[in-house]
mmCIF file with all atom_site columns, C-alpha atoms and ligand atoms in Angstrom:
data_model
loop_
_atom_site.group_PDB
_atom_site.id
_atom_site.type_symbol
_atom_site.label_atom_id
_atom_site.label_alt_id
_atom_site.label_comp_id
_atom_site.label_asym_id
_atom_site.label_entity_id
_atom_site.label_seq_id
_atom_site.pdbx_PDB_ins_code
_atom_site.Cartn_x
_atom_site.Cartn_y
_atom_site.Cartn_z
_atom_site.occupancy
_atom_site.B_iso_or_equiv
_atom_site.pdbx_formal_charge
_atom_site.auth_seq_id
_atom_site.auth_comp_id
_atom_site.auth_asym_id
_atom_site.auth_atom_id
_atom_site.pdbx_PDB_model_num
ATOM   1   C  CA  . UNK L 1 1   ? 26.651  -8.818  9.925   1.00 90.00 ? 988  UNK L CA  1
ATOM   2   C  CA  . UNK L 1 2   ? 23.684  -5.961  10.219  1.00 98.00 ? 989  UNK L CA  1
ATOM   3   C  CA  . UNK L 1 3   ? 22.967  -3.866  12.829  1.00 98.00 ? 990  UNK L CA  1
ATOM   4   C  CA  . UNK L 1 4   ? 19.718  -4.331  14.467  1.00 98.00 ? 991  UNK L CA  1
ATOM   5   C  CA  . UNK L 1 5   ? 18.307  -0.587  13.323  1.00 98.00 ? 992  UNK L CA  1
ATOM   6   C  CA  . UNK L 1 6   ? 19.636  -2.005  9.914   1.00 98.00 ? 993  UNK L CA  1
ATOM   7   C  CA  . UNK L 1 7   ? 17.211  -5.249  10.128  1.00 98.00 ? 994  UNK L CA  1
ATOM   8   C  CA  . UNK L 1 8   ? 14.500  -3.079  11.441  1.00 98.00 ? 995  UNK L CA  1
ATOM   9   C  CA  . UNK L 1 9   ? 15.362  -0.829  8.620   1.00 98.00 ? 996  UNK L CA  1
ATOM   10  C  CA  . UNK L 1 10  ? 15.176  -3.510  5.885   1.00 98.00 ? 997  UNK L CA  1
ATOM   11  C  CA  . UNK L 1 11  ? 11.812  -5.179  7.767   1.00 98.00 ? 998  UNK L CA  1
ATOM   12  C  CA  . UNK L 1 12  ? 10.210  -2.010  6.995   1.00 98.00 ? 999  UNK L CA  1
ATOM   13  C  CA  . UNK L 1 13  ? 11.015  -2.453  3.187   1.00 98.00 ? 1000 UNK L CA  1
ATOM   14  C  CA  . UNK L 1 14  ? 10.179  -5.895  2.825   1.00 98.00 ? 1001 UNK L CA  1
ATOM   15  C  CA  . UNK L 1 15  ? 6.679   -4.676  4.261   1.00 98.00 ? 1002 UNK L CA  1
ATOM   16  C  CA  . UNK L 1 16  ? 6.038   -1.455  1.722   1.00 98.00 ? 1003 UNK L CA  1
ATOM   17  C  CA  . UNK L 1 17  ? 7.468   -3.690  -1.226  1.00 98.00 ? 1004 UNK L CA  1
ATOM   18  C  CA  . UNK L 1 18  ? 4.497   -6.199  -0.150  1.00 98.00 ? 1005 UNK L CA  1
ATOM   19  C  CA  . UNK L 1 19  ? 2.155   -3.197  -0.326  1.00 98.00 ? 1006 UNK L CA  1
ATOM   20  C  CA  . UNK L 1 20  ? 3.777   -1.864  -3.500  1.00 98.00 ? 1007 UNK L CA  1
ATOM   21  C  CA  . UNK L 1 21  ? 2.500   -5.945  -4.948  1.00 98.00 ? 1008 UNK L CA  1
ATOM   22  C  CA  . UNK L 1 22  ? -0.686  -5.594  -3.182  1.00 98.00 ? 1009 UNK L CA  1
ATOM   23  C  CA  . UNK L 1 23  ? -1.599  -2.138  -4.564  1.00 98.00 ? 1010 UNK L CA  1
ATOM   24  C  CA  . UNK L 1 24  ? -0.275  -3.394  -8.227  1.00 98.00 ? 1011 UNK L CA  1
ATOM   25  C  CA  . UNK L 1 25  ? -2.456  -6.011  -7.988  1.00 98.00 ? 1012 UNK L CA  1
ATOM   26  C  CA  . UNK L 1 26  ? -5.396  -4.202  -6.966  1.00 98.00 ? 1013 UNK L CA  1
ATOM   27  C  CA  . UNK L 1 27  ? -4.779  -1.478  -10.250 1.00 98.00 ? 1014 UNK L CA  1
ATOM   28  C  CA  . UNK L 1 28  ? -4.457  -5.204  -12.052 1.00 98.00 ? 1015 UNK L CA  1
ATOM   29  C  CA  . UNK L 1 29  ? -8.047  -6.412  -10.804 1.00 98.00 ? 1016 UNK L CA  1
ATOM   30  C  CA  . UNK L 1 30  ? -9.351  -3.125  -11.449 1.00 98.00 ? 1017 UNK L CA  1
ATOM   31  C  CA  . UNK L 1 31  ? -8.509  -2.837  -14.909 1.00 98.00 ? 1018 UNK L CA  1
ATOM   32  C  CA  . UNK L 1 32  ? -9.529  -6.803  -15.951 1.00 98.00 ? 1019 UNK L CA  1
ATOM   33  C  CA  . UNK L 1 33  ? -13.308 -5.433  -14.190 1.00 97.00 ? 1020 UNK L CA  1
ATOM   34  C  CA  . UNK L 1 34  ? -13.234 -2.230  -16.572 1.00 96.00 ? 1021 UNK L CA  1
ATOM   35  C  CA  . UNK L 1 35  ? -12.092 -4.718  -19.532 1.00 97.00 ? 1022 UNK L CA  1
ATOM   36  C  CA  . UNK L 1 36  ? -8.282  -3.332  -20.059 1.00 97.00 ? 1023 UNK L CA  1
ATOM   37  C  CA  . UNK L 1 37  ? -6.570  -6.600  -19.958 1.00 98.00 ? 1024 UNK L CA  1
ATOM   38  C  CA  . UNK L 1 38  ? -3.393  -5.061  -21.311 1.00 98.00 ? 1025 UNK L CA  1
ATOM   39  C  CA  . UNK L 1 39  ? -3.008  -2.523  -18.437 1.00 98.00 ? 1026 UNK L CA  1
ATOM   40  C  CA  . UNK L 1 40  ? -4.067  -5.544  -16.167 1.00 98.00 ? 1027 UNK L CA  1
ATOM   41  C  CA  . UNK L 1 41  ? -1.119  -7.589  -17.376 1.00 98.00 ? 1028 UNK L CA  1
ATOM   42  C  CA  . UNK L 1 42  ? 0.994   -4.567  -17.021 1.00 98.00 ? 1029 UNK L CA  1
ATOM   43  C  CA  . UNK L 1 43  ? -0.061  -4.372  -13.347 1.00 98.00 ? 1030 UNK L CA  1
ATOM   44  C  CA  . UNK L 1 44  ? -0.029  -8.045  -12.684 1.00 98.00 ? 1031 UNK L CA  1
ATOM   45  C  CA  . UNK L 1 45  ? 3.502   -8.166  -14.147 1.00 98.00 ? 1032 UNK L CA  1
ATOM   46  C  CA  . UNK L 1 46  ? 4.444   -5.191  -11.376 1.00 98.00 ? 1033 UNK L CA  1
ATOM   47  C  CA  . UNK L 1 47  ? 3.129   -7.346  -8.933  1.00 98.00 ? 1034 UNK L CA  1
ATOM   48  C  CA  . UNK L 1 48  ? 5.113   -10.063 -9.865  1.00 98.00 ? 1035 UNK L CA  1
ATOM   49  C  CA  . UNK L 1 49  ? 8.269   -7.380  -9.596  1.00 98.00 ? 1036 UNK L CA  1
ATOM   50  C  CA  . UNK L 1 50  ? 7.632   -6.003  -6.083  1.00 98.00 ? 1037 UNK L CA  1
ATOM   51  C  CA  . UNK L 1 51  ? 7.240   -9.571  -4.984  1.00 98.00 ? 1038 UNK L CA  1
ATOM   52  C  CA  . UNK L 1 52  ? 10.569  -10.697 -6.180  1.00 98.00 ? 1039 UNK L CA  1
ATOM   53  C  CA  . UNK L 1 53  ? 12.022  -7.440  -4.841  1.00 98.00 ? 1040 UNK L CA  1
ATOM   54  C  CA  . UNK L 1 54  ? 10.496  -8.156  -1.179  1.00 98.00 ? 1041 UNK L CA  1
ATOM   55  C  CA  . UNK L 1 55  ? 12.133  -11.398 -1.540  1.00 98.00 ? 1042 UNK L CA  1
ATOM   56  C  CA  . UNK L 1 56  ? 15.328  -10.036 -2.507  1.00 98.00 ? 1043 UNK L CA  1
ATOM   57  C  CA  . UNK L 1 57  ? 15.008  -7.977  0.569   1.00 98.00 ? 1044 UNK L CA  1
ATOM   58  C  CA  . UNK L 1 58  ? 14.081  -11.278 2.577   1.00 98.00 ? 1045 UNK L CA  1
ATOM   59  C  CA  . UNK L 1 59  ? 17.049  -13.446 1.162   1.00 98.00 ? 1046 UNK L CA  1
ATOM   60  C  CA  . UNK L 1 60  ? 19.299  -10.595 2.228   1.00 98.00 ? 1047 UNK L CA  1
ATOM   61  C  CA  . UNK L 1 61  ? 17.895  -10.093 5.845   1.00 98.00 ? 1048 UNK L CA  1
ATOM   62  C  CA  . UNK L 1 62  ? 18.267  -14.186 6.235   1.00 98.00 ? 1049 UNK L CA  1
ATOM   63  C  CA  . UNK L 1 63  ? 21.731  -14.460 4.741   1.00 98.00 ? 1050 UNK L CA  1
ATOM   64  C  CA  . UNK L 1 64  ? 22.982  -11.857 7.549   1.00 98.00 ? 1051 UNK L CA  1
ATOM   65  C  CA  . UNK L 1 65  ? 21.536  -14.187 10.349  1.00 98.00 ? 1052 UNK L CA  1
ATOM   66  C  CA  . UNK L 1 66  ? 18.652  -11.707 11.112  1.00 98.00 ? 1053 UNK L CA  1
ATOM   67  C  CA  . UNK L 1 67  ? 15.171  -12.640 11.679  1.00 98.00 ? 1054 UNK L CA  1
ATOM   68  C  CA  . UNK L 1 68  ? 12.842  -11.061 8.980   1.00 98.00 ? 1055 UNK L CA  1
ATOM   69  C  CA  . UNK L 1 69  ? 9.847   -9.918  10.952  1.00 98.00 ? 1056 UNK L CA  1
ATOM   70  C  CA  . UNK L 1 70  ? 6.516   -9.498  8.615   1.00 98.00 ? 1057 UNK L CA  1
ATOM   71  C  CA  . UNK L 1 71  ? 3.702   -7.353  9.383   1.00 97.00 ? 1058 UNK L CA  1
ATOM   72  C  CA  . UNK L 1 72  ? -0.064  -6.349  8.347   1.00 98.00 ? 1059 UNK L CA  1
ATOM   73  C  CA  . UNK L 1 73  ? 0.256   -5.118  4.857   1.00 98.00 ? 1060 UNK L CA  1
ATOM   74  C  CA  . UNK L 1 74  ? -1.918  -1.991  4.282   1.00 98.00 ? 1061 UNK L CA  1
ATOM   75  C  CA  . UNK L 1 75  ? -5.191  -2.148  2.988   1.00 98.00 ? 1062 UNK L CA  1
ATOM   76  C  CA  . UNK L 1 76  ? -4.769  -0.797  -0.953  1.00 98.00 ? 1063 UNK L CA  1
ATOM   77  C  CA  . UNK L 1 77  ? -7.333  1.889   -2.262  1.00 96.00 ? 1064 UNK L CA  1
ATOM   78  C  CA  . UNK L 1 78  ? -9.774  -1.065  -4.047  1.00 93.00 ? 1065 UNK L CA  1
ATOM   79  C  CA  . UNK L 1 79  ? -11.103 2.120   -6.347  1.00 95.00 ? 1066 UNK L CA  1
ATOM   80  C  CA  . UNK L 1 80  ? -9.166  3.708   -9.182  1.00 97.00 ? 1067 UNK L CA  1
ATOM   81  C  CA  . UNK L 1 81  ? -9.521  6.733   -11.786 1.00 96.00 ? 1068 UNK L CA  1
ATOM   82  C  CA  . UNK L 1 82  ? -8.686  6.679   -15.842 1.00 96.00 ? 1069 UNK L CA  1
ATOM   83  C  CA  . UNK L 1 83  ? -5.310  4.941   -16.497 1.00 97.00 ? 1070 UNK L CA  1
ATOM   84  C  CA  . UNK L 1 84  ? -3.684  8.396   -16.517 1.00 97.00 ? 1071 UNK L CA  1
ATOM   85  C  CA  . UNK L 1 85  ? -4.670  8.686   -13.175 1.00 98.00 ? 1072 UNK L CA  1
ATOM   86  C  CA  . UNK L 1 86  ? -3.341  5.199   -11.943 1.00 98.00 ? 1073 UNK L CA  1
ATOM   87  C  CA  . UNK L 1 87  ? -0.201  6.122   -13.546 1.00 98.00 ? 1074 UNK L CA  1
ATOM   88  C  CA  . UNK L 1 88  ? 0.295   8.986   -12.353 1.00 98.00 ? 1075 UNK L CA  1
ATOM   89  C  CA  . UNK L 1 89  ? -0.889  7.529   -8.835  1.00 98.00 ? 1076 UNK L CA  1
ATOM   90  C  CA  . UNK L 1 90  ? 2.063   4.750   -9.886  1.00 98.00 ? 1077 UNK L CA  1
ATOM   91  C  CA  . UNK L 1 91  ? 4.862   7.391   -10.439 1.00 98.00 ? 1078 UNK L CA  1
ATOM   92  C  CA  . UNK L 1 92  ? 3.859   8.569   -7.021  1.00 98.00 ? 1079 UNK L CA  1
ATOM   93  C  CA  . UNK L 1 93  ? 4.288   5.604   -5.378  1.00 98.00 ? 1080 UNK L CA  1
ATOM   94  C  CA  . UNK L 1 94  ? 7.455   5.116   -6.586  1.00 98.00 ? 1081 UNK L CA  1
ATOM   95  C  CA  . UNK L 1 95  ? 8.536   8.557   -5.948  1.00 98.00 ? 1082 UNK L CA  1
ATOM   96  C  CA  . UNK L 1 96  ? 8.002   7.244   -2.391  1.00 98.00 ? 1083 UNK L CA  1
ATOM   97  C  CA  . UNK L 1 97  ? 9.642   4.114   -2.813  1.00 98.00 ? 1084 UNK L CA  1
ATOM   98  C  CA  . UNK L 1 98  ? 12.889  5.707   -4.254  1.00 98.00 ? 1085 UNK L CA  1
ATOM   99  C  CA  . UNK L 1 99  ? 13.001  7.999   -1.389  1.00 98.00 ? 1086 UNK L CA  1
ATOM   100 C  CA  . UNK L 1 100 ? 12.617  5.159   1.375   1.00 98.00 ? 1087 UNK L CA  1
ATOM   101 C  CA  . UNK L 1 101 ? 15.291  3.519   -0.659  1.00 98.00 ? 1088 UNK L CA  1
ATOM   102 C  CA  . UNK L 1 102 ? 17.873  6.378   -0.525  1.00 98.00 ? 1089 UNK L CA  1
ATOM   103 C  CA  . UNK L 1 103 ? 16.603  6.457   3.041   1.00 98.00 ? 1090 UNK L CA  1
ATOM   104 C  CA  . UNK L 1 104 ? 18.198  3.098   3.694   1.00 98.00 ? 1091 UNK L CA  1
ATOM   105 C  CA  . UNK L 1 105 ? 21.471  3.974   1.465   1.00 98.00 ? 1092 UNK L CA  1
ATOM   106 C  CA  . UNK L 1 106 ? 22.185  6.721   4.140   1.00 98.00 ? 1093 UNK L CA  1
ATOM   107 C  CA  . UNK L 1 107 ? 21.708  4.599   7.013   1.00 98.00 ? 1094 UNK L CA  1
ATOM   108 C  CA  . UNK L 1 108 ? 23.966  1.831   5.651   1.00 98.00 ? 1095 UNK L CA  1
ATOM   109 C  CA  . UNK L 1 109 ? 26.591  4.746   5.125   1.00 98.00 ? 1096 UNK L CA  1
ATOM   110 C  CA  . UNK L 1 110 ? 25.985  6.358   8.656   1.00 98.00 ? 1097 UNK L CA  1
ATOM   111 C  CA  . UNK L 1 111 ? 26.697  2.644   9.922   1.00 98.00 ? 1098 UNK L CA  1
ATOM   112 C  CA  . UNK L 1 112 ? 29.669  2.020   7.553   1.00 98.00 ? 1099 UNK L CA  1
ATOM   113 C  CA  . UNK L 1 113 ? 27.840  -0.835  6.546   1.00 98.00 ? 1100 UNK L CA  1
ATOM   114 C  CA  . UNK L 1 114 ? 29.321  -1.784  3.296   1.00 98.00 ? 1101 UNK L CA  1
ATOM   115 C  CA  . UNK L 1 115 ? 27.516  -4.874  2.580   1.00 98.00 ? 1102 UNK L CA  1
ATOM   116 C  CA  . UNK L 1 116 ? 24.338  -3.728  2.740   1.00 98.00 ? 1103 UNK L CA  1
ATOM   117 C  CA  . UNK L 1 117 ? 25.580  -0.415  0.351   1.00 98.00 ? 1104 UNK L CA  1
ATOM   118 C  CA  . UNK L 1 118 ? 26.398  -3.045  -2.352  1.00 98.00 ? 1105 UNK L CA  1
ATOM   119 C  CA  . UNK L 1 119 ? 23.565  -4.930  -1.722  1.00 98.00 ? 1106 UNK L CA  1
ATOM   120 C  CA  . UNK L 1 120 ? 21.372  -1.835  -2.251  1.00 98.00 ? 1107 UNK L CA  1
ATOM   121 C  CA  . UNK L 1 121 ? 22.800  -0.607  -5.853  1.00 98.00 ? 1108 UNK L CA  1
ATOM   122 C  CA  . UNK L 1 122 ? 20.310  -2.905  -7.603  1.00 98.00 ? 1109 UNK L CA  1
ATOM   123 C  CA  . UNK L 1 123 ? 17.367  -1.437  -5.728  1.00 98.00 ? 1110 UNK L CA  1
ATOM   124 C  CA  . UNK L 1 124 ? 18.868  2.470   -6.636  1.00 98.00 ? 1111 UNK L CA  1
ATOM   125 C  CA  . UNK L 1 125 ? 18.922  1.229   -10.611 1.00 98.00 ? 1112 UNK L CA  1
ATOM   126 C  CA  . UNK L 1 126 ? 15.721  -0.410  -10.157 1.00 97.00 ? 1113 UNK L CA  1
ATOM   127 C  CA  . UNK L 1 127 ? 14.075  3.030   -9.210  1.00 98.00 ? 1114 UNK L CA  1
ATOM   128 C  CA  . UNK L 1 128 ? 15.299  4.491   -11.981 1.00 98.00 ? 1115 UNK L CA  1
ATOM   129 C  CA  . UNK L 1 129 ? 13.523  1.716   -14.661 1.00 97.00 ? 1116 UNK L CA  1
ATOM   130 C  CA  . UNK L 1 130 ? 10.161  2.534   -12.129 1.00 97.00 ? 1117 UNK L CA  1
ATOM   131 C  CA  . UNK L 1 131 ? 9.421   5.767   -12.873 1.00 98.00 ? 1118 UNK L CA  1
ATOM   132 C  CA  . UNK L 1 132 ? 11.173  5.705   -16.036 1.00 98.00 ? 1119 UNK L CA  1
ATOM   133 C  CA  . UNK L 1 133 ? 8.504   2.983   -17.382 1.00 97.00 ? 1120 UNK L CA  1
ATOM   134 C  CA  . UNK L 1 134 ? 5.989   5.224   -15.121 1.00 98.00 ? 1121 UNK L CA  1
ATOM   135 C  CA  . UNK L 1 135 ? 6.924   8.526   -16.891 1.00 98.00 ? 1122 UNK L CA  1
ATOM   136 C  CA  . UNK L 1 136 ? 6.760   7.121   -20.466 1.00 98.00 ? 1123 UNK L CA  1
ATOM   137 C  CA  . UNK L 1 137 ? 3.112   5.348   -19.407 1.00 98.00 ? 1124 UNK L CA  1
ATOM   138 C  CA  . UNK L 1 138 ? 2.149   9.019   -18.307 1.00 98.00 ? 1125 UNK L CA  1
ATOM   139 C  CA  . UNK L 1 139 ? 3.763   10.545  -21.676 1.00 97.00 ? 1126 UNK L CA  1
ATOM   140 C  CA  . UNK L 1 140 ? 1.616   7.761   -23.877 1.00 96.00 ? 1127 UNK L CA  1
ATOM   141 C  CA  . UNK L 1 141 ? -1.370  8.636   -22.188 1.00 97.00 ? 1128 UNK L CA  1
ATOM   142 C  CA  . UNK L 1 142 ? -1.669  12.348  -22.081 1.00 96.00 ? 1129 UNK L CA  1
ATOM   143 C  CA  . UNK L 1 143 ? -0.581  12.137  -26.177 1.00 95.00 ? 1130 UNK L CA  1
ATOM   144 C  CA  . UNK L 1 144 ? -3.862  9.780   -26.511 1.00 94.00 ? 1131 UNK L CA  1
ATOM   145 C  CA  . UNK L 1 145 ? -6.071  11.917  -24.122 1.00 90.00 ? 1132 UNK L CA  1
ATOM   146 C  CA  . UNK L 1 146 ? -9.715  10.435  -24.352 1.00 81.00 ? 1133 UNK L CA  1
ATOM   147 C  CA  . UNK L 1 147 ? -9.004  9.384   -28.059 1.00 85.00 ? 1134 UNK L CA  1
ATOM   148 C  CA  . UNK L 1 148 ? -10.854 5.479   -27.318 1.00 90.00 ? 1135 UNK L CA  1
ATOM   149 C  CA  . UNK L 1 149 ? -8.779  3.908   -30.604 1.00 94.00 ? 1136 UNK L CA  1
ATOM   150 C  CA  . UNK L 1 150 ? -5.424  5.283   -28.535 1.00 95.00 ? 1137 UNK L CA  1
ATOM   151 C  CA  . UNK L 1 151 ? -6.266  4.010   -25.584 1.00 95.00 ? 1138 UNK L CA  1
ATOM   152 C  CA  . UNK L 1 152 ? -7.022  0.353   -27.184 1.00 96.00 ? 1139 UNK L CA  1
ATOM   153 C  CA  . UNK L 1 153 ? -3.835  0.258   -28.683 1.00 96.00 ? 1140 UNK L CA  1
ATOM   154 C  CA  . UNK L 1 154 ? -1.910  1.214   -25.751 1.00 97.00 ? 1141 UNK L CA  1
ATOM   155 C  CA  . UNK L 1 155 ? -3.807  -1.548  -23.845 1.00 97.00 ? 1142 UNK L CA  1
ATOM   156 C  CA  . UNK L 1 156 ? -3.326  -3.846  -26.622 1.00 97.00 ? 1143 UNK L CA  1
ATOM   157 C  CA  . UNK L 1 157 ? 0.487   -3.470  -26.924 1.00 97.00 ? 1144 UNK L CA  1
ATOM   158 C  CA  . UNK L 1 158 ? 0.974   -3.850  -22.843 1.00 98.00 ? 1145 UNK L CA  1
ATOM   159 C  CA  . UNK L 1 159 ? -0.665  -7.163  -23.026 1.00 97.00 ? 1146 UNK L CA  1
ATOM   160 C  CA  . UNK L 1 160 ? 2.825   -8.231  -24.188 1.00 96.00 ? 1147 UNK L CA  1
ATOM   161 C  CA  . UNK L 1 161 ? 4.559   -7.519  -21.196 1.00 96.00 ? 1148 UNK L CA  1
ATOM   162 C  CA  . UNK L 1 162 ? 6.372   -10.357 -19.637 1.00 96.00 ? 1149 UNK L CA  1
ATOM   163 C  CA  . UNK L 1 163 ? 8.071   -10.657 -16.208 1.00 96.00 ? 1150 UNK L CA  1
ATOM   164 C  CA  . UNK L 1 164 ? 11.703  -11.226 -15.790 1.00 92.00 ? 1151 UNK L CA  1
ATOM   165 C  CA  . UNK L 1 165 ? 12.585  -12.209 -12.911 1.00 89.00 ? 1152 UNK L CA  1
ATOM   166 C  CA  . UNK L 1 166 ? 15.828  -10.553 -11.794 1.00 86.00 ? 1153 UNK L CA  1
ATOM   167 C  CA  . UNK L 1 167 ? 19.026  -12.743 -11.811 1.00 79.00 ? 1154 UNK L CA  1
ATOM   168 C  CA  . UNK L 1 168 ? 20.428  -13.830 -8.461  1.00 70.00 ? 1155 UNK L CA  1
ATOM   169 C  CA  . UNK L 1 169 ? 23.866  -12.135 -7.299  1.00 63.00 ? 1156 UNK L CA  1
HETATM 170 FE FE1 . OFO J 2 .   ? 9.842   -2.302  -5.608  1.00 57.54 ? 1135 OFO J FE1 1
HETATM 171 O  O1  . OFO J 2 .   ? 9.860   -1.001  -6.809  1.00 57.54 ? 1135 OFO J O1  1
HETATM 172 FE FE2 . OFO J 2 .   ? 8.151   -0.500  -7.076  1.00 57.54 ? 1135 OFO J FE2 1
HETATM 173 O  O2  . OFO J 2 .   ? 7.537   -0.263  -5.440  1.00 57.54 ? 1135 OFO J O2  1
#
């Protein structure tokens, strides 16, 4: 059992998770036009992550016998700098993400709500692989700088990323 601010709460994530996926896949579009596919599998694959964590938000909301309540999803940017700049427009976002997160974390403790505490420990670790994989994208990039053979190579090694989707609890 949630409490209704709790729901609201956890609404509100599902809803800037769907954004995080919408933006991701926006960077992804962006870089298949400019002809990075590896950086466009690296966003798609992000997409594919925030979706699975607005589900995991979703599944939870259900499971307490609340009524997940989706609205509009902000429009993303549609226009987008070097990949230093996305990256660094990445680490931001997830700056903001990790702080909506902890956001939640002290609500659920204000409320004594223990379930949801648990149930938020994967999202606190997942911040920490986001701007982790964020910070080393930024370090990679400012070591290549405009070099064109660094950036190829970077773009060439992310077209091996692969999503995993996280394993149910
Ligand atoms: Fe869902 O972690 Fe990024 O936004």
């Amino acid at each position: 059992m949630i409490s209704k601010k709790m729901t609201e709460a956890l609404n509100g994530q599902i809803n800037k998770e769907m954004y995080s996926a919408y933006l991701y896949m926006d960077m992804s579009a962006h870089c298949t036009y400019v002809g990075l596919s590896g950086f466009a599998n690296w966003f798609m694959v992000q997409y594919q992550e925030e979706m699975s964590h607005a589900m995991k938000l979703y599944d939870y909301v259900n499971s307490q016998g609340e009524k997940v309540v989706l609205n509009a999803i902000e429009k993303p940017p549609g226009k987008f700098g070097t990949p230093l700049e996305m990256f660094e427009a990445t680490l931001k976002h997830e700056q903001f993400i990790t702080e909506s997160i902890h956001g939640l974390v002290d609500l659920a403790n204000e409320e004594k709500d223990y379930a949801t505490q648990i149930f938020l420990q994967w999202f606190i670790t997942e911040q920490i692989e986001e701007e982790a994989n964020d910070n080393e994208m930024i370090a990679k990039l400012k070591l290549v700088g405009i070099d064109g053979n660094g950036l190829f190579m970077i773009d060439k090694e992310l077209e091996t990323r692969l999503f995993t989707p996280p394993a149910k609890e």
